[in-house]
Amino acid sequence: MYENAKAVIEDNEVFGNKLAGIAVRSGAEPMIRRNKIYGGHDVGVLFYESARGTLLQNDIHSNGKTNVDVRTGSVVELQDNTIHKSKLYVCLLARRGGGQLATQLNAQKEFGCLSIVLQFTTNIYLCRHLLRESAD
């Protein structure tokens, strides 16, 4: 999704992708709601090149790199998502990416991943988080 597009991506099952399950860039601003995004070889949801958007009530897990990756000037609002089981990071906000996070992030001990990684970021607002090791 790109070039200032606006869309609602709702009630889908996105899995087994070679690249990002959902990629948002170049000023696009989707509402991504009630999806299951899992089992991809790369990133679950990627926001870059000044994209904006909202992730609401999604189950994002078991992706090959990072479940949610927000970078290069993008700003994303995450609300009431369950984000867990990643081989690298559960949620990465990097290279001037920002956002508001009001979601549940679960770190998996067996993968040794970090829950939230803030790297060269600005404008981060974190609230109502439950950070814990997931039992499943």
PDB file of C-alpha atoms in Angstrom:
ATOM      1  CA  MET A   1       0.000   0.000   0.000  1.00  0.00           C
ATOM      2  CA  TYR A   2       1.557   3.340  -1.015  1.00  0.00           C
ATOM      3  CA  GLU A   3       1.206   6.887  -2.429  1.00  0.00           C
ATOM      4  CA  ASN A   4      -1.118   8.314   0.240  1.00  0.00           C
ATOM      5  CA  ALA A   5      -3.631   5.470  -0.144  1.00  0.00           C
ATOM      6  CA  LYS A   6      -6.263   5.004   2.536  1.00  0.00           C
ATOM      7  CA  ALA A   7      -7.935   1.637   3.085  1.00  0.00           C
ATOM      8  CA  VAL A   8      -9.387  -0.684   5.680  1.00  0.00           C
ATOM      9  CA  ILE A   9      -7.730  -4.093   5.908  1.00  0.00           C
ATOM     10  CA  GLU A  10     -10.081  -6.102   8.093  1.00  0.00           C
ATOM     11  CA  ASP A  11     -10.775  -9.710   9.196  1.00  0.00           C
ATOM     12  CA  ASN A  12      -8.071 -11.363   7.076  1.00  0.00           C
ATOM     13  CA  GLU A  13      -5.618 -14.172   7.671  1.00  0.00           C
ATOM     14  CA  VAL A  14      -2.170 -13.229   6.340  1.00  0.00           C
ATOM     15  CA  PHE A  15       0.448 -15.972   6.646  1.00  0.00           C
ATOM     16  CA  GLY A  16       3.472 -17.668   5.098  1.00  0.00           C
ATOM     17  CA  ASN A  17       4.729 -14.632   3.148  1.00  0.00           C
ATOM     18  CA  LYS A  18       8.295 -14.427   1.836  1.00  0.00           C
ATOM     19  CA  LEU A  19       8.417 -10.644   2.434  1.00  0.00           C
ATOM     20  CA  ALA A  20       6.283  -8.428   4.698  1.00  0.00           C
ATOM     21  CA  GLY A  21       2.753  -9.689   5.333  1.00  0.00           C
ATOM     22  CA  ILE A  22       1.483  -6.114   4.998  1.00  0.00           C
ATOM     23  CA  ALA A  23       3.761  -3.290   3.783  1.00  0.00           C
ATOM     24  CA  VAL A  24       2.677   0.344   4.085  1.00  0.00           C
ATOM     25  CA  ARG A  25       4.791   3.206   2.657  1.00  0.00           C
ATOM     26  CA  SER A  26       4.927   6.628   1.008  1.00  0.00           C
ATOM     27  CA  GLY A  27       2.293   8.404   3.084  1.00  0.00           C
ATOM     28  CA  ALA A  28      -0.322   5.633   2.963  1.00  0.00           C
ATOM     29  CA  GLU A  29      -2.639   5.546   5.993  1.00  0.00           C
ATOM     30  CA  PRO A  30      -4.596   2.301   6.471  1.00  0.00           C
ATOM     31  CA  MET A  31      -6.768   1.004   9.283  1.00  0.00           C
ATOM     32  CA  ILE A  32      -5.569  -2.579   9.866  1.00  0.00           C
ATOM     33  CA  ARG A  33      -8.165  -4.251  12.074  1.00  0.00           C
ATOM     34  CA  ARG A  34      -8.953  -7.757  13.440  1.00  0.00           C
ATOM     35  CA  ASN A  35      -6.456  -9.640  11.273  1.00  0.00           C
ATOM     36  CA  LYS A  36      -4.320 -12.677  12.004  1.00  0.00           C
ATOM     37  CA  ILE A  37      -0.816 -12.010  10.667  1.00  0.00           C
ATOM     38  CA  TYR A  38       1.594 -14.861  11.306  1.00  0.00           C
ATOM     39  CA  GLY A  39       4.174 -17.310  10.034  1.00  0.00           C
ATOM     40  CA  GLY A  40       5.858 -15.009   7.528  1.00  0.00           C
ATOM     41  CA  HIS A  41       9.554 -15.352   6.681  1.00  0.00           C
ATOM     42  CA  ASP A  42      10.221 -11.621   7.147  1.00  0.00           C
ATOM     43  CA  VAL A  43       8.233  -8.850   8.886  1.00  0.00           C
ATOM     44  CA  GLY A  44       4.564  -9.189   9.852  1.00  0.00           C
ATOM     45  CA  VAL A  45       3.596  -5.513   9.307  1.00  0.00           C
ATOM     46  CA  LEU A  46       6.050  -2.930   7.949  1.00  0.00           C
ATOM     47  CA  PHE A  47       5.523   0.860   7.942  1.00  0.00           C
ATOM     48  CA  TYR A  48       8.190   2.976   6.175  1.00  0.00           C
ATOM     49  CA  GLU A  49       8.811   6.116   4.090  1.00  0.00           C
ATOM     50  CA  SER A  50       6.528   8.358   6.186  1.00  0.00           C
ATOM     51  CA  ALA A  51       3.560   5.998   6.302  1.00  0.00           C
ATOM     52  CA  ARG A  52       0.875   6.400   8.955  1.00  0.00           C
ATOM     53  CA  GLY A  53      -1.812   4.063  10.146  1.00  0.00           C
ATOM     54  CA  THR A  54      -3.617   2.225  12.894  1.00  0.00           C
ATOM     55  CA  LEU A  55      -3.250  -1.388  13.990  1.00  0.00           C
ATOM     56  CA  LEU A  56      -6.329  -2.352  16.013  1.00  0.00           C
ATOM     57  CA  GLN A  57      -7.247  -5.720  17.582  1.00  0.00           C
ATOM     58  CA  ASN A  58      -4.865  -7.822  15.490  1.00  0.00           C
ATOM     59  CA  ASP A  59      -3.105 -11.047  16.458  1.00  0.00           C
ATOM     60  CA  ILE A  60       0.437 -10.712  15.083  1.00  0.00           C
ATOM     61  CA  HIS A  61       2.886 -13.495  15.857  1.00  0.00           C
ATOM     62  CA  SER A  62       5.544 -15.994  14.765  1.00  0.00           C
ATOM     63  CA  ASN A  63       7.026 -13.928  11.943  1.00  0.00           C
ATOM     64  CA  GLY A  64      10.602 -14.584  10.853  1.00  0.00           C
ATOM     65  CA  LYS A  65      12.097 -11.224  11.823  1.00  0.00           C
ATOM     66  CA  THR A  66       9.944  -8.597  13.519  1.00  0.00           C
ATOM     67  CA  ASN A  67       6.190  -8.668  14.005  1.00  0.00           C
ATOM     68  CA  VAL A  68       5.682  -4.889  13.691  1.00  0.00           C
ATOM     69  CA  ASP A  69       8.418  -2.685  12.191  1.00  0.00           C
ATOM     70  CA  VAL A  70       7.912   1.114  12.103  1.00  0.00           C
ATOM     71  CA  ARG A  71      10.679   3.140  10.454  1.00  0.00           C
ATOM     72  CA  THR A  72      11.804   6.137   8.374  1.00  0.00           C
ATOM     73  CA  GLY A  73       9.464   8.843   9.584  1.00  0.00           C
ATOM     74  CA  SER A  74       6.384   6.649   9.939  1.00  0.00           C
ATOM     75  CA  VAL A  75       3.916   7.042  12.797  1.00  0.00           C
ATOM     76  CA  VAL A  76       1.600   4.219  13.817  1.00  0.00           C
ATOM     77  CA  GLU A  77      -1.037   3.846  16.502  1.00  0.00           C
ATOM     78  CA  LEU A  78      -1.237   0.344  17.974  1.00  0.00           C
ATOM     79  CA  GLN A  79      -4.290  -0.441  20.119  1.00  0.00           C
ATOM     80  CA  ASP A  80      -5.541  -3.670  21.685  1.00  0.00           C
ATOM     81  CA  ASN A  81      -3.318  -5.965  19.617  1.00  0.00           C
ATOM     82  CA  THR A  82      -1.700  -9.170  20.759  1.00  0.00           C
ATOM     83  CA  ILE A  83       1.864  -9.176  19.440  1.00  0.00           C
ATOM     84  CA  HIS A  84       4.064 -12.104  20.421  1.00  0.00           C
ATOM     85  CA  LYS A  85       6.457 -14.901  19.355  1.00  0.00           C
ATOM     86  CA  SER A  86       9.062 -13.294  17.128  1.00  0.00           C
ATOM     87  CA  LYS A  87      12.526 -14.587  16.294  1.00  0.00           C
ATOM     88  CA  LEU A  88      14.096 -11.120  16.367  1.00  0.00           C
ATOM     89  CA  TYR A  89      11.924  -8.354  17.898  1.00  0.00           C
ATOM     90  CA  VAL A  90       8.274  -8.280  18.828  1.00  0.00           C
ATOM     91  CA  CYS A  91       8.009  -4.577  17.953  1.00  0.00           C
ATOM     92  CA  LEU A  92      10.729  -2.397  16.391  1.00  0.00           C
ATOM     93  CA  LEU A  93      10.468   1.388  16.139  1.00  0.00           C
ATOM     94  CA  ALA A  94      13.550   2.569  14.288  1.00  0.00           C
ATOM     95  CA  ARG A  95      15.108   5.330  12.218  1.00  0.00           C
ATOM     96  CA  ARG A  96      12.833   8.200  13.182  1.00  0.00           C
ATOM     97  CA  GLY A  97       9.724   6.027  13.353  1.00  0.00           C
ATOM     98  CA  GLY A  98       7.233   6.816  16.069  1.00  0.00           C
ATOM     99  CA  GLY A  99       3.876   5.886  17.382  1.00  0.00           C
ATOM    100  CA  GLN A 100       1.417   5.417  20.162  1.00  0.00           C
ATOM    101  CA  LEU A 101       1.360   1.941  21.643  1.00  0.00           C
ATOM    102  CA  ALA A 102      -1.563   0.750  23.737  1.00  0.00           C
ATOM    103  CA  THR A 103      -1.338  -2.979  23.228  1.00  0.00           C
ATOM    104  CA  GLN A 104      -0.204  -6.261  24.751  1.00  0.00           C
ATOM    105  CA  LEU A 105       3.301  -7.383  23.815  1.00  0.00           C
ATOM    106  CA  ASN A 106       4.526 -10.819  24.847  1.00  0.00           C
ATOM    107  CA  ALA A 107       8.202 -11.793  24.797  1.00  0.00           C
ATOM    108  CA  GLN A 108       9.040 -15.407  24.112  1.00  0.00           C
ATOM    109  CA  LYS A 109      11.822 -16.715  26.296  1.00  0.00           C
ATOM    110  CA  GLU A 110      12.825 -19.520  23.924  1.00  0.00           C
ATOM    111  CA  PHE A 111      13.567 -17.081  21.113  1.00  0.00           C
ATOM    112  CA  GLY A 112      15.398 -14.654  23.418  1.00  0.00           C
ATOM    113  CA  CYS A 113      13.690 -11.690  21.743  1.00  0.00           C
ATOM    114  CA  LEU A 114      13.228  -8.208  23.106  1.00  0.00           C
ATOM    115  CA  SER A 115       9.716  -6.870  23.461  1.00  0.00           C
ATOM    116  CA  ILE A 116      10.142  -3.307  22.242  1.00  0.00           C
ATOM    117  CA  VAL A 117      13.245  -1.876  20.614  1.00  0.00           C
ATOM    118  CA  LEU A 118      13.521   1.901  20.279  1.00  0.00           C
ATOM    119  CA  GLN A 119      16.326   2.860  17.918  1.00  0.00           C
ATOM    120  CA  PHE A 120      16.924   6.472  16.842  1.00  0.00           C
ATOM    121  CA  THR A 121      13.265   7.258  17.492  1.00  0.00           C
ATOM    122  CA  THR A 122      11.229  10.270  18.481  1.00  0.00           C
ATOM    123  CA  ASN A 123       7.661  10.853  19.636  1.00  0.00           C
ATOM    124  CA  ILE A 124       6.996   7.516  21.324  1.00  0.00           C
ATOM    125  CA  TYR A 125       4.029   7.230  23.672  1.00  0.00           C
ATOM    126  CA  LEU A 126       3.655   3.968  25.596  1.00  0.00           C
ATOM    127  CA  CYS A 127       0.580   3.223  27.703  1.00  0.00           C
ATOM    128  CA  ARG A 128      -1.468   0.343  29.125  1.00  0.00           C
ATOM    129  CA  HIS A 129       1.109  -2.345  28.387  1.00  0.00           C
ATOM    130  CA  LEU A 130       1.273  -5.825  29.743  1.00  0.00           C
ATOM    131  CA  LEU A 131       4.828  -7.031  29.114  1.00  0.00           C
ATOM    132  CA  ARG A 132       5.355 -10.626  30.098  1.00  0.00           C
ATOM    133  CA  GLU A 133       6.753 -13.921  28.934  1.00  0.00           C
ATOM    134  CA  SER A 134       4.121 -15.871  27.090  1.00  0.00           C
ATOM    135  CA  ALA A 135       3.460 -19.382  28.343  1.00  0.00           C
ATOM    136  CA  ASP A 136       2.445 -20.748  24.933  1.00  0.00           C
TER     137      ASP A 136
END
